[in-house]
Every structure is written in structure tokens, then in C-alpha cells.
CSV table of C-alpha atoms in Angstrom, one decimal:
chain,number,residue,atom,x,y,z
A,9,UNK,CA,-17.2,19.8,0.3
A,10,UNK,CA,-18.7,17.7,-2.3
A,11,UNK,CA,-17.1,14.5,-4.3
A,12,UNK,CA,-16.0,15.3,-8.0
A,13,UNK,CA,-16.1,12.0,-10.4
A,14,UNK,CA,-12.3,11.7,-12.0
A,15,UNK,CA,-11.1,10.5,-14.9
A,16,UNK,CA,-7.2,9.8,-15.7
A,17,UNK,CA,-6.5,11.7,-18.4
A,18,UNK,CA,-3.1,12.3,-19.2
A,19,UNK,CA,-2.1,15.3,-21.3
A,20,UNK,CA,-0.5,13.8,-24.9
A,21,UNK,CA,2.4,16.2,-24.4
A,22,UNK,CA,3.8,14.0,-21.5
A,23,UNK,CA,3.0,11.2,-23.2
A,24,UNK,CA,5.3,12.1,-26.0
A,25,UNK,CA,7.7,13.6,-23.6
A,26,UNK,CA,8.1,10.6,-22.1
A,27,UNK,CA,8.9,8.7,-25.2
A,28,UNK,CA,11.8,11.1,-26.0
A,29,UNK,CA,13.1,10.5,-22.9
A,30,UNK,CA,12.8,6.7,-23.3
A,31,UNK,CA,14.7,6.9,-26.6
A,32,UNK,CA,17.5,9.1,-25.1
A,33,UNK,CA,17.9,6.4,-22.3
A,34,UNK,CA,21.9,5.4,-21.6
A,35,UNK,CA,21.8,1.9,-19.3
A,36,UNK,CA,24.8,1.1,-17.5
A,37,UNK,CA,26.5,-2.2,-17.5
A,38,UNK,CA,26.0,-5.5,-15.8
A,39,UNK,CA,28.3,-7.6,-13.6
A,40,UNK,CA,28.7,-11.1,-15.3
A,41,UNK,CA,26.2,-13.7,-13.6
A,42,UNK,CA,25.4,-11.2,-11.0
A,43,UNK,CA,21.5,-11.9,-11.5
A,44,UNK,CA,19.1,-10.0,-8.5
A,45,UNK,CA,22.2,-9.7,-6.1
A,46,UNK,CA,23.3,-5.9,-7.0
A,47,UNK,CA,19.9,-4.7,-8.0
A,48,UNK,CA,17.3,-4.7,-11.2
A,49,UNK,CA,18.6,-7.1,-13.7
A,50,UNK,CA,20.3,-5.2,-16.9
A,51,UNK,CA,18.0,-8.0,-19.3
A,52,UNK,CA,14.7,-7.3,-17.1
A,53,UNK,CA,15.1,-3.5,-17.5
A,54,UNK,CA,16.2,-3.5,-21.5
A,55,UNK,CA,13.0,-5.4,-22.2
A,56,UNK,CA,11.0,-3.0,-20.1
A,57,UNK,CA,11.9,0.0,-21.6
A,58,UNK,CA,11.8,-1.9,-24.8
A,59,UNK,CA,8.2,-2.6,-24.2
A,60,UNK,CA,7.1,0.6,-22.9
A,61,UNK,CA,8.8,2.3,-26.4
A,62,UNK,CA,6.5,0.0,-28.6
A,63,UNK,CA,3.7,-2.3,-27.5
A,64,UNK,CA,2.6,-0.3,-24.3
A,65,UNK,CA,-0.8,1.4,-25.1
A,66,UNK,CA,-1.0,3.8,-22.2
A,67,UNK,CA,-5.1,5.2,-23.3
A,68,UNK,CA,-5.7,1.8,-23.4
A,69,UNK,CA,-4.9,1.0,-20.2
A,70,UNK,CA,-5.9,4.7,-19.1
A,71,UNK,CA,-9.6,3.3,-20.2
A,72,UNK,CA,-9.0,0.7,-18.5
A,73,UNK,CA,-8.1,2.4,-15.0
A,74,UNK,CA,-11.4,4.4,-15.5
A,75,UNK,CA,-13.8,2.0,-15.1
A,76,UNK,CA,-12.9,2.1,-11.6
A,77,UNK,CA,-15.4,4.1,-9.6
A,78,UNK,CA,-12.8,7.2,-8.8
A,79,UNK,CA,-13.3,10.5,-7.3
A,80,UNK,CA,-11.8,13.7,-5.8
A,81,UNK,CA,-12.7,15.1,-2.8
A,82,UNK,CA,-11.1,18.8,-1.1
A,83,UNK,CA,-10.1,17.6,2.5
A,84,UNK,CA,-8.9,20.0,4.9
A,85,UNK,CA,-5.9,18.9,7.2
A,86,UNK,CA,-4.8,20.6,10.7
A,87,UNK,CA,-2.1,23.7,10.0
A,88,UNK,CA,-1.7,22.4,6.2
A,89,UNK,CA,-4.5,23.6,4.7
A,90,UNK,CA,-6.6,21.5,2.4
A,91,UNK,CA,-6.0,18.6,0.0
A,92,UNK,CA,-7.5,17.7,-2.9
A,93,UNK,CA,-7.7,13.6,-2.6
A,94,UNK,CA,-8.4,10.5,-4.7
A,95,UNK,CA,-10.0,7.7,-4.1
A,96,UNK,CA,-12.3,4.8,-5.4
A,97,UNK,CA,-15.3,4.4,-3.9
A,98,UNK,CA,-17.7,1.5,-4.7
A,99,UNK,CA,-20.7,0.8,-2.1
A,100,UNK,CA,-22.1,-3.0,-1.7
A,101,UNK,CA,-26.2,-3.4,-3.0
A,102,UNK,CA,-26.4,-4.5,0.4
A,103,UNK,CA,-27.9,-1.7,2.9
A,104,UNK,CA,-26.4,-3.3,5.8
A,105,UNK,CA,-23.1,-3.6,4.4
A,106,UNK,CA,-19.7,-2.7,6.7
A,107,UNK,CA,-18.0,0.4,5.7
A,108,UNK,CA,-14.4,-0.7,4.9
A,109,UNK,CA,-11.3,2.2,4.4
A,110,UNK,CA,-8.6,0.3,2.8
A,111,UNK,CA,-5.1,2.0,2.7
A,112,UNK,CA,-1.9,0.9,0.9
A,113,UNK,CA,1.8,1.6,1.7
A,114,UNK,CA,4.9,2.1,-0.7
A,115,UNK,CA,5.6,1.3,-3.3
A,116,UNK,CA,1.5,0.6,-3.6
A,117,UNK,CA,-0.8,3.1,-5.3
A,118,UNK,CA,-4.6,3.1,-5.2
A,119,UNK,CA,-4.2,-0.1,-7.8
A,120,UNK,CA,-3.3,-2.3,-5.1
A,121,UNK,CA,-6.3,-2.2,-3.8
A,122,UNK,CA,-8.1,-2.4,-7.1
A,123,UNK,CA,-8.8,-6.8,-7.1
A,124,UNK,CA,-10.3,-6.9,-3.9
A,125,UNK,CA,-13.0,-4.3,-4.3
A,126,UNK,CA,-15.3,-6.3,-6.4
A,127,UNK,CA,-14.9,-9.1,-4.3
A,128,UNK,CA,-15.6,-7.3,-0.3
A,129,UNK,CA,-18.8,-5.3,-2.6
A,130,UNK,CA,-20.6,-8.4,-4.0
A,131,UNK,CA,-23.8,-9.3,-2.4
A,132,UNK,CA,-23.5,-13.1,-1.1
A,133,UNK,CA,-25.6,-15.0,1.3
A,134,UNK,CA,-22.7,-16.8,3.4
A,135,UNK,CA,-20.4,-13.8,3.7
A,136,UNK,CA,-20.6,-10.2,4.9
A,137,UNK,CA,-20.5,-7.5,2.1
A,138,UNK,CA,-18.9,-3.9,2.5
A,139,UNK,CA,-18.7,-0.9,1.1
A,140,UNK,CA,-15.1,0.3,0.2
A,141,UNK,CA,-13.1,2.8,0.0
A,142,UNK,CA,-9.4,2.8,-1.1
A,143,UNK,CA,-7.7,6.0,-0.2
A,144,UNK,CA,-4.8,7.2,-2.7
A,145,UNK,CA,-2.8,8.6,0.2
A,146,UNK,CA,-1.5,12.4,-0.1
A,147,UNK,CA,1.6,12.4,-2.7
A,148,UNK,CA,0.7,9.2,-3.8
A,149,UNK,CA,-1.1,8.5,-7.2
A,150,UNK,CA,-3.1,11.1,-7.8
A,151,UNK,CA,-3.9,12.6,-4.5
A,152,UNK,CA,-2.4,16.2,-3.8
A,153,UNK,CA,0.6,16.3,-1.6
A,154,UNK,CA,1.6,18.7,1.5
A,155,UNK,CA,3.0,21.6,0.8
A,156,UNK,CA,5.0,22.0,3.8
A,157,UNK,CA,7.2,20.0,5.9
A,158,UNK,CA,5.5,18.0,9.2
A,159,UNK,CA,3.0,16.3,7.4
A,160,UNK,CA,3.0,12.9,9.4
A,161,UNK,CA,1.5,9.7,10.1
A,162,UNK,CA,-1.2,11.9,12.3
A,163,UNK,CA,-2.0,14.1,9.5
A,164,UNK,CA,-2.3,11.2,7.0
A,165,UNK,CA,-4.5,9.4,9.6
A,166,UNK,CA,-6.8,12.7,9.7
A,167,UNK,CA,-7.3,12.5,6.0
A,168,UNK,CA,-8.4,9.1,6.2
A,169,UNK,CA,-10.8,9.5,9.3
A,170,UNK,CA,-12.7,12.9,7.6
A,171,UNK,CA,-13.0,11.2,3.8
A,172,UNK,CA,-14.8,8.5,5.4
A,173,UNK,CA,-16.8,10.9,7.5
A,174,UNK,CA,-17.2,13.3,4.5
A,175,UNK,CA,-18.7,10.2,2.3
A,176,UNK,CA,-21.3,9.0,5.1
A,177,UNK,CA,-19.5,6.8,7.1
A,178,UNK,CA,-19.7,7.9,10.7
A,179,UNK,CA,-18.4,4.3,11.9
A,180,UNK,CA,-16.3,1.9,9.5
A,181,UNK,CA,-13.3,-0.4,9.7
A,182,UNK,CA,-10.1,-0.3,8.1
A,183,UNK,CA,-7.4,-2.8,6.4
A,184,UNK,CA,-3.7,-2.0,5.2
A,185,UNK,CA,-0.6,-2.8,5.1
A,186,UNK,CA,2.8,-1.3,5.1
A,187,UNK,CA,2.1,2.6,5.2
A,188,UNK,CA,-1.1,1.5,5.3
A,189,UNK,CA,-0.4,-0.1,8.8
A,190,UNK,CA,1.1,3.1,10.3
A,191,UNK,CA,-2.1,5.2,8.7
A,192,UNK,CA,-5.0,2.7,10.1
A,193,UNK,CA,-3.1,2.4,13.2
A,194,UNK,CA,-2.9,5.8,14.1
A,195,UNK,CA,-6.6,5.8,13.2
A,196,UNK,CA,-7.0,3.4,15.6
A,197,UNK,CA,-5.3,5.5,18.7
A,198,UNK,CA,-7.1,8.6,17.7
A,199,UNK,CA,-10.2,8.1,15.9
A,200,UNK,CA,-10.6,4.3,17.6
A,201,UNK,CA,-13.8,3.5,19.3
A,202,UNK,CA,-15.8,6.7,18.1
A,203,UNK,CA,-15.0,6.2,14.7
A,204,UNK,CA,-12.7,3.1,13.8
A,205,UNK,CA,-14.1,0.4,14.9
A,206,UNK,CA,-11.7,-2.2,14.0
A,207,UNK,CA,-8.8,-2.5,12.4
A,208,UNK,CA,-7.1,-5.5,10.4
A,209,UNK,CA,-3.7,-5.6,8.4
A,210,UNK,CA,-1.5,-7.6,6.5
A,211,UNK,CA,1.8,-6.9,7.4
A,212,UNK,CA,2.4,-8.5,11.0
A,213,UNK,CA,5.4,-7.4,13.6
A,214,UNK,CA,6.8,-8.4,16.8
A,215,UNK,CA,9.3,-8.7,19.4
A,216,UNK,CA,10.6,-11.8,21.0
A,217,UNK,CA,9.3,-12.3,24.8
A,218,UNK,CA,11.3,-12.3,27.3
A,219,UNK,CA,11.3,-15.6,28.4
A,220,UNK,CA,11.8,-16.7,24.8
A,221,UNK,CA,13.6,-20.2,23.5
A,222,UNK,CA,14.9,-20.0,20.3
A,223,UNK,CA,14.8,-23.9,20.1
A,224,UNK,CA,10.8,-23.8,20.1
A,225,UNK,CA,11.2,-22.5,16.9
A,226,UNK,CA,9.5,-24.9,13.8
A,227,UNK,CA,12.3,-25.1,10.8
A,228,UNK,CA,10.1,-22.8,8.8
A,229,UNK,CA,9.7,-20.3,11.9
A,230,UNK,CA,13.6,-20.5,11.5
A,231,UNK,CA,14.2,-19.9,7.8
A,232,UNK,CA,11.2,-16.9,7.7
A,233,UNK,CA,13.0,-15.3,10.0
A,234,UNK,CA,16.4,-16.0,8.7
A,235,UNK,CA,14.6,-14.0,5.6
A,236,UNK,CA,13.2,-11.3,7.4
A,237,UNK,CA,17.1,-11.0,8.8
A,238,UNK,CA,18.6,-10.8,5.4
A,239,UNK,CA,16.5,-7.9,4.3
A,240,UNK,CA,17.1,-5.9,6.9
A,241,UNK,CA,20.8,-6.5,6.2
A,242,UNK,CA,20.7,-6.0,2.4
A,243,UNK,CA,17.4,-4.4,1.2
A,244,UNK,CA,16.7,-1.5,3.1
A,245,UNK,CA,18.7,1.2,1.1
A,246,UNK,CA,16.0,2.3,-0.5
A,247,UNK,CA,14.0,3.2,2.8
A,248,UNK,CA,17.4,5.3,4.2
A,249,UNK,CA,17.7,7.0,1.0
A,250,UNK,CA,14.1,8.1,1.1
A,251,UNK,CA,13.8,8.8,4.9
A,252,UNK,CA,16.8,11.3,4.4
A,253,UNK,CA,17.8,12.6,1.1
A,254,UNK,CA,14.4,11.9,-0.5
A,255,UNK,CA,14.8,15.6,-2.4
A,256,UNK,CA,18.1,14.4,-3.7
A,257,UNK,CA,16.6,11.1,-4.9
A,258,UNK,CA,13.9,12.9,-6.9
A,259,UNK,CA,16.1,14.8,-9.7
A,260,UNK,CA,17.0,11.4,-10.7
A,261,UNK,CA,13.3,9.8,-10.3
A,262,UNK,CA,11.7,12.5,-12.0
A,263,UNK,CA,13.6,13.5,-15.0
A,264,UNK,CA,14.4,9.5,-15.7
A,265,UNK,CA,11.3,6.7,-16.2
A,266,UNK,CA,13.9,4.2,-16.5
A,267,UNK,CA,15.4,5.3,-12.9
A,268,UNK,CA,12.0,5.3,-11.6
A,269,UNK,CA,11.3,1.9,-13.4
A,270,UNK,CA,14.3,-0.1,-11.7
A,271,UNK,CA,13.7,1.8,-8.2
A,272,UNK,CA,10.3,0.5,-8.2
A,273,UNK,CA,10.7,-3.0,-10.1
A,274,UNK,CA,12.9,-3.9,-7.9
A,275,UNK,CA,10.3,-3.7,-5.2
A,276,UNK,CA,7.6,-5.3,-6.8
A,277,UNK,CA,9.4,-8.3,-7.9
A,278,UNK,CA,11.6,-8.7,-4.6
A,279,UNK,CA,8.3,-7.8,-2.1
A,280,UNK,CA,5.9,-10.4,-4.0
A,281,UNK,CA,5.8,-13.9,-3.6
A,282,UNK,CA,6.4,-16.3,-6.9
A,283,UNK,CA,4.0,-13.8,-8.3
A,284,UNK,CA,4.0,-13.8,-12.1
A,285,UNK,CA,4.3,-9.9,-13.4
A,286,UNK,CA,3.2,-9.1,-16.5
A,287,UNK,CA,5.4,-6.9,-18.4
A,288,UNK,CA,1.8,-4.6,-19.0
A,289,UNK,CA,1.0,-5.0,-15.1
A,290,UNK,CA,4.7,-3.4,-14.3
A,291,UNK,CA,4.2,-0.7,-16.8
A,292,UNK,CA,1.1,0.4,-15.6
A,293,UNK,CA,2.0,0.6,-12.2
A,294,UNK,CA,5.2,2.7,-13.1
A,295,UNK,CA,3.6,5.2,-15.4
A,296,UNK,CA,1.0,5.7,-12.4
A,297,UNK,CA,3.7,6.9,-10.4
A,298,UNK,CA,5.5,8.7,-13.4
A,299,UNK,CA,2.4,10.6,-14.3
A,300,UNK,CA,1.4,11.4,-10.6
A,301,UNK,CA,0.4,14.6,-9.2
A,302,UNK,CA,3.2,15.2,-7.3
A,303,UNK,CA,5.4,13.3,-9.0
A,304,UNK,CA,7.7,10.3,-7.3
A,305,UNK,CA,9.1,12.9,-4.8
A,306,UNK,CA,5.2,13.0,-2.9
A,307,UNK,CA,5.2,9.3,-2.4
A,308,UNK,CA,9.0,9.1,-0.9
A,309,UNK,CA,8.4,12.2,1.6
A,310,UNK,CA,6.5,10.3,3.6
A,311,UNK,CA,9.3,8.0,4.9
A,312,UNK,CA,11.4,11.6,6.1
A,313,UNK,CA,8.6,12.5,8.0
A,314,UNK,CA,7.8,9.5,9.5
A,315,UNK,CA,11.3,7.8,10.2
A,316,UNK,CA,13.7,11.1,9.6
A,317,UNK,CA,15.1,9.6,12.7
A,318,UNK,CA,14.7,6.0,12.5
A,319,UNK,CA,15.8,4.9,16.0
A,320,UNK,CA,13.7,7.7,17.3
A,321,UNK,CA,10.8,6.5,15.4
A,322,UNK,CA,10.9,3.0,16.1
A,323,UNK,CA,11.2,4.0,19.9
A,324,UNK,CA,8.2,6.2,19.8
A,325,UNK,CA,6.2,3.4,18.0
A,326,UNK,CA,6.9,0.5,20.6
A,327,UNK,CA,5.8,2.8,23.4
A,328,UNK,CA,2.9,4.8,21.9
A,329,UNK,CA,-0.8,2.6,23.7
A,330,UNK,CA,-1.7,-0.3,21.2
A,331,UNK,CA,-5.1,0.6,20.2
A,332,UNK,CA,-7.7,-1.1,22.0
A,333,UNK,CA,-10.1,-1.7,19.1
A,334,UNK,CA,-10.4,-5.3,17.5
A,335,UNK,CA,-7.6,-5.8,15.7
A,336,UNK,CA,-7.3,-8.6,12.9
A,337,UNK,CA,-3.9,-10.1,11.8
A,338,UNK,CA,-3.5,-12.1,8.1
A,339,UNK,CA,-0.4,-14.4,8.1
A,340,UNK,CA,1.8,-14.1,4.2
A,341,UNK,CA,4.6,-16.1,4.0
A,342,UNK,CA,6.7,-13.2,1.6
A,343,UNK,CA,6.4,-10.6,3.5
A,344,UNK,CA,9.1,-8.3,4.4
A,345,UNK,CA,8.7,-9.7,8.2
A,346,UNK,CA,7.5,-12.8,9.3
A,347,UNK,CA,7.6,-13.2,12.5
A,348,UNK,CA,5.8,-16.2,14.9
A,349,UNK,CA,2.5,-15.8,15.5
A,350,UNK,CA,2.8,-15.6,19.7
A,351,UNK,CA,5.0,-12.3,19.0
A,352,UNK,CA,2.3,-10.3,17.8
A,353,UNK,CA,0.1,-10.1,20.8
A,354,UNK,CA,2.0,-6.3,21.0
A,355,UNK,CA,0.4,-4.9,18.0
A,356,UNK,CA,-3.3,-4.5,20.2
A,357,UNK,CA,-6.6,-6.3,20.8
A,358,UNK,CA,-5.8,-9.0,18.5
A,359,UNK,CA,-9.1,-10.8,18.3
A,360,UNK,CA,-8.4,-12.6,14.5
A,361,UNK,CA,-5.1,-14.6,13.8
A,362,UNK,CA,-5.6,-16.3,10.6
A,363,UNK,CA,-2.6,-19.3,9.8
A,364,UNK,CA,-0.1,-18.6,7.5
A,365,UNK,CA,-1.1,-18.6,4.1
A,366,UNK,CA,0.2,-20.6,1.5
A,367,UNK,CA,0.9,-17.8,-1.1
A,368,UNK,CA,1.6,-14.1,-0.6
A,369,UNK,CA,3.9,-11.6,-0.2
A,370,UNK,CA,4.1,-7.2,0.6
A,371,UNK,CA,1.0,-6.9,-1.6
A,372,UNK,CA,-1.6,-9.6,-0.7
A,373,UNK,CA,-4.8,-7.3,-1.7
A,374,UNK,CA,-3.0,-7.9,-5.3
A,375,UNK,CA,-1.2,-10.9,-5.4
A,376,UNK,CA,-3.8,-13.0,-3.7
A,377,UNK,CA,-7.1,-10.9,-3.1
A,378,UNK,CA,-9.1,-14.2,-2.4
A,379,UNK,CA,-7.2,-15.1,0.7
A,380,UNK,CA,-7.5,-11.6,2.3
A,381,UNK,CA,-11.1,-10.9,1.3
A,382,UNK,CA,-11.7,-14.4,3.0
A,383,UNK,CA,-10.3,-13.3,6.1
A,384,UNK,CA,-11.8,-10.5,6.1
A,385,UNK,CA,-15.2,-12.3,5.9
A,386,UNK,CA,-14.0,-14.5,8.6
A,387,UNK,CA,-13.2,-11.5,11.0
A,388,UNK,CA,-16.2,-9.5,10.2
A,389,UNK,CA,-18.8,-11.7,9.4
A,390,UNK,CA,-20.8,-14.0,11.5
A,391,UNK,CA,-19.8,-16.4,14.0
A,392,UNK,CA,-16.6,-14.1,13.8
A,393,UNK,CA,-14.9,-12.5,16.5
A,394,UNK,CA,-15.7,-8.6,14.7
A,395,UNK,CA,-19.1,-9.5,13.9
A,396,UNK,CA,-21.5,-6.0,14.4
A,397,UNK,CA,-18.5,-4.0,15.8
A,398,UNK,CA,-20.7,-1.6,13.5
A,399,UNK,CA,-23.6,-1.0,15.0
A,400,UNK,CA,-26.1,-1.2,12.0
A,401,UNK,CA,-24.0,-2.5,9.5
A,402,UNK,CA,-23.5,-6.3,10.0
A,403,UNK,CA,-22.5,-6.8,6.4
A,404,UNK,CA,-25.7,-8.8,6.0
């Protein structure tokens, strides 16, 4: 089924729908000096919604969205039918280049992945070039959505394995993070070897060994983890919320931006590390998901498939086979979980370790695109431990 070039193009009607709704907005009130403790600052929100009332030029930034190389592609999926998918697409001048799926997580849209295109594309003489793709995943964006409950991790992982097949690539490699990590993971254990043949990501786990000695630890091994710790206490409600109720969570996401503005600011500032939003960047990202296909609901069933049973799923993921593929770990020190670098050996073939980076957080394809472009480069290109895992396509 052939590719269709597409263009954002939202209808004016929700466009002034949406600033009716703005206008109507009733915010609640604020606990004296209780700053990021009980959520999305009261000050941050009012000047959001301020902004995107007067001084937010949606076409303009619509126009600006568009000069992305975008498309839409009909994918069928096992027992659901078939999808209509989006994705940007930009190929490297160079023939040999390495054919490169990247996939995001949540709250991440196809944007995330938007900085470090140009940069993996461009034709240089000391670093291996690739063609990339960045896969809107199903609900998210604007990809269709199931239909039909028991879309997993599986069938998300088939979607990404035939739109690379569909566009040409018989053999690539893949990068992601969060969701993205689940997706090109399952790749990895189904499509690994024949098809995927590596796999890299951003967002590192792990497990204590059992012979571990929590004195070995290095002050900052301590305090990351100390983090990581406090998180799991105190910021996961949204992930519970969206892994049970997510239908009840979508009346209130739907009908109000400013809902689905605090749900997801939140996430951006709290997941990022010291990185300096624009009022313009946040915007943008929210009316993406506002104006999505599915709407906010498509993007949050994914956790209720996936982790409807978290214990359960968490089980089934520590005893599913690692992938035997290359795999390719990059280090962020604001991630959600930093763990040391010895516990990761669990996650597969790790083959690339880079140290921890100076700067970065959830989002390090955004927030710092040159550090995890240069790893890439490092992984994949020569001298490197993935170099020509592509037969044919050395990058060069």
C-alpha cells in the first residue's frame, strides 16, 4: 500500500472551538508556597493559557511542522485490521547509509524525534549517516488508533517492523526510549536478527546483583538513585490513572485544553533536565496532542494494555529472553531511572555503554540531540562495536 505525503492542517472550526473553551476556563486555587510539590504551578498554567488565548499563532507553527518530511501509510495489523500511520521520513544523500526506526514513548509525539533527524541524515566524512524514520505510534499524534481492545506492545512492535519493510528497508536498526523502549524491544525478540539488527535506547533499567554492596556505591550513584526512589513514590499517578481508568481520564482531557495542558506540562518540565521550555515549544506540543486523531484518550490506552496489571507485567518483562541483537545503552542523568551502569547487563547483548552524560533527561532526542546522535555515531559507525550489523549499509 503506497505512502501519501501529509500535511497538518487543522480545520478553523476547532481552532475557534478551542478558543471558546479557553475563554470559559475556571482554574482552581493554589496552596500558599506550595510551588511543584502538589502538581502544575497555578502562575505557570495562568500564563499558558494566557499565551495560547493571544500570542500563540497555531498556522504559523502548523507551517512550521510541515516542513517536516511527513507521510501516511495504510498498515495492516494481526486481528485489528489496518491502520492508517504517520511518520517522517527523511533518507541520508548517502547510498550506503543505515536505516534507522526511531520510536518515542509518552508523553512524546513524533516531534521528539524532530532535532535529531537532520543531524543522523547529513552526509559527513568522519561519521556514519542514516536514513530515518520516526514512527508516530498508533493513537499518538496523528497516527490512527485501534479500534478494539488487546492492541499491545506486540501489535505496536508489528507496525513498526512492516512500515519499515513497506518503505524499503528489509534490514535497519532502531533507537527509543520510554514506550519507545518496550516497542524496539519487542522488535528485537520478534523481528531481531532477520530484520532488526540492533537496537539502542535511552532510557536504561536494572536490578541489583545478587551479590551486591550498597557501600560500592559513588555519592552520585547514591543521590540518582535516591531520585529514581522518590519518583516512584510520588510521581507515578499519572501512569496508574492511565493503566486503569484511562476512559475515565479522557472526558476531562478531551473536553478541557487546560486539563490536558497541566497533565502533560507537568511531564515535560518534571522529565527534562534544567531544560529551558519555551512558552511556544509547550504549546505546540499540547495542541499536537489536543488536535490529534484520536484525541488524548489513543495515547493513554496504551499504558492499560500494556501494564493493566502492573505486577503481572513487570513479571512477564523480567522473564521474557533479552534479545540477542547488539544492543546500545546512552547514560542521561534526568531520567526517570538511573541506575549504575553494572546493572544493566540484563537488558541484552549490550555491546555500547556510553558514560553518563552531562545534560539530559526523559527526552534526550529533544533536549540534547547532539549527545545522542554522537552515540549513535559511536555505536554504529566505524571502529564501533555495531559497525556493518547492516549488511550493505555501513553508513559510509
Amino acid at each position: 500500500m503506497a505512502e501519501t505525503p501529509f500535511k497538518i492542517s487543522i480545520p478553523q472550526a476547532l481552532l475557534d472551538r478551542l478558543q471558546q473553551k479557553l475563554a470559559l476556563t475556571t482554574l482552581p486555587n493554589e496552596l500558599d508556597g506550595s510551588g511543584w510539590d502538589y502538581g502544575a504551578p497555578l502562575a505557570d498554567v495562568k500564563r499558558l493559557v494566557a499565551r495560547w488565548m493571544d500570542g500563540y499563532d497555531w498556522r504559523h507553527h502548523e507551517a512550521q511542522l510541515n516542513q517536516l518530511p511527513q507521510f501516511t501509510r495504510p498498515i495492516s495489523v494481526d486481528g485489528h485490521g489496518t491502520l492508517d500511520i504517520h511518520y517522517i521520513h527523511r533518507k541520508s544523500e548517502v547510498e550506503g547509509a543505515i536505516p534507522l526506526l526511531f520510536v518515542h514513548g509518552w508523553p512524546g509525539i513524533f516531534l521528539e524525534g524532530s532535532r535529531i533527524v537532520p543531524l543522523l541524515t547529513a552526509k559527513l566524512d568522519d561519521h556514519p549517516s542514516f536514513h530515518v524514520v520516526v514512527l508516530s505510534l498508533p493513537g499518538f499524534g496523528f497516527s490512527e488508533g485501534a479500534k478494539k481492545p488487546g492492541f499491545n506492545i506486540a501489535q505496536y512492535a508489528e507496525i513498526g517492523n512492516k512500515l519499515m519493510l513497506a518503505l524499503g528497508y528489509n534490514e535497519y536498526v532502531t533507537q527509543g526510549g520510554d514506550w519507545g523502549l518496550a516497542v524496539t524491544r519487542r522488535i528485537a525478540q520478534l523481528y531481531g536478527g532477520k530484520h532488526s539488527k540492533a537496537w539502542h535506547t535511552n532510557m536504561v533499567f536494572g536490578e541489583p546483583p545478587a551479590d551486591f554492596d550498597p557501600t560500592t556505591l559513588t555519592p552520585e550513584q547514591q543521590a540518582a538513585l535516591a531520585r529514581t526512589e522518590g519518583l516512584m513514590k510520588k510521581g507515578m499517578g499519572y501512569r496508574h490513572q492511565q493503566s486503569t481508568k484511562p476512559q475515565t481520564l479522557a472526558y476531562a482531557m478531551t473536553d478541557s485544553p487546560v486539563g490536558l495542558l497541566a497533565w502533560i506540562y507537568e511531564k515535560l518540565v518534571a522529565w527534562t533536565d534544567r531544560y529551558n521550555w519555551t512558552d511556544i515549544e509547550v504549546l505546540t506540543w499540547i495542541s499536537i496532542f489536543y488536535f490529534s486523531r484520536e484525541g488524548p484518550v489513543g495515547s493513554f490506552r496504551i499504558y492499560y494494555e500494556a501494564m493493566g496489571n502492573e505486577t503481572m507485567a513487570m513479571q512477564a518483562f523480567r522473564e521474557a529472553p533479552a534479545p540477542e541483537i547488539p544492543l546500545g545503552l546512552s547514560h542521561f542523568p534526568g531520567d526517570l531511572v538511573v541506575v549504575p551502569k553494572s546493572w544493566s547487563r540484563m537488558m541484552g547483548n549490550v555491546v555500547f555503554d556510553s558514560e553518563v552524560h552531562d545534560a539530559g533527561g526523559h527526552f534526550p532526542a529533544y533536549e540534547q540531540p547532539e549527545a545522542l546522535a554522537g552515540d549513535l555515531r559511536q555505536m554504529f559507525g566505524k571502529g564501533g562495536p555495531a559497525y556493518g550489523v547492516v549488511p550493505g549499509k555501513s553508513g559510509y
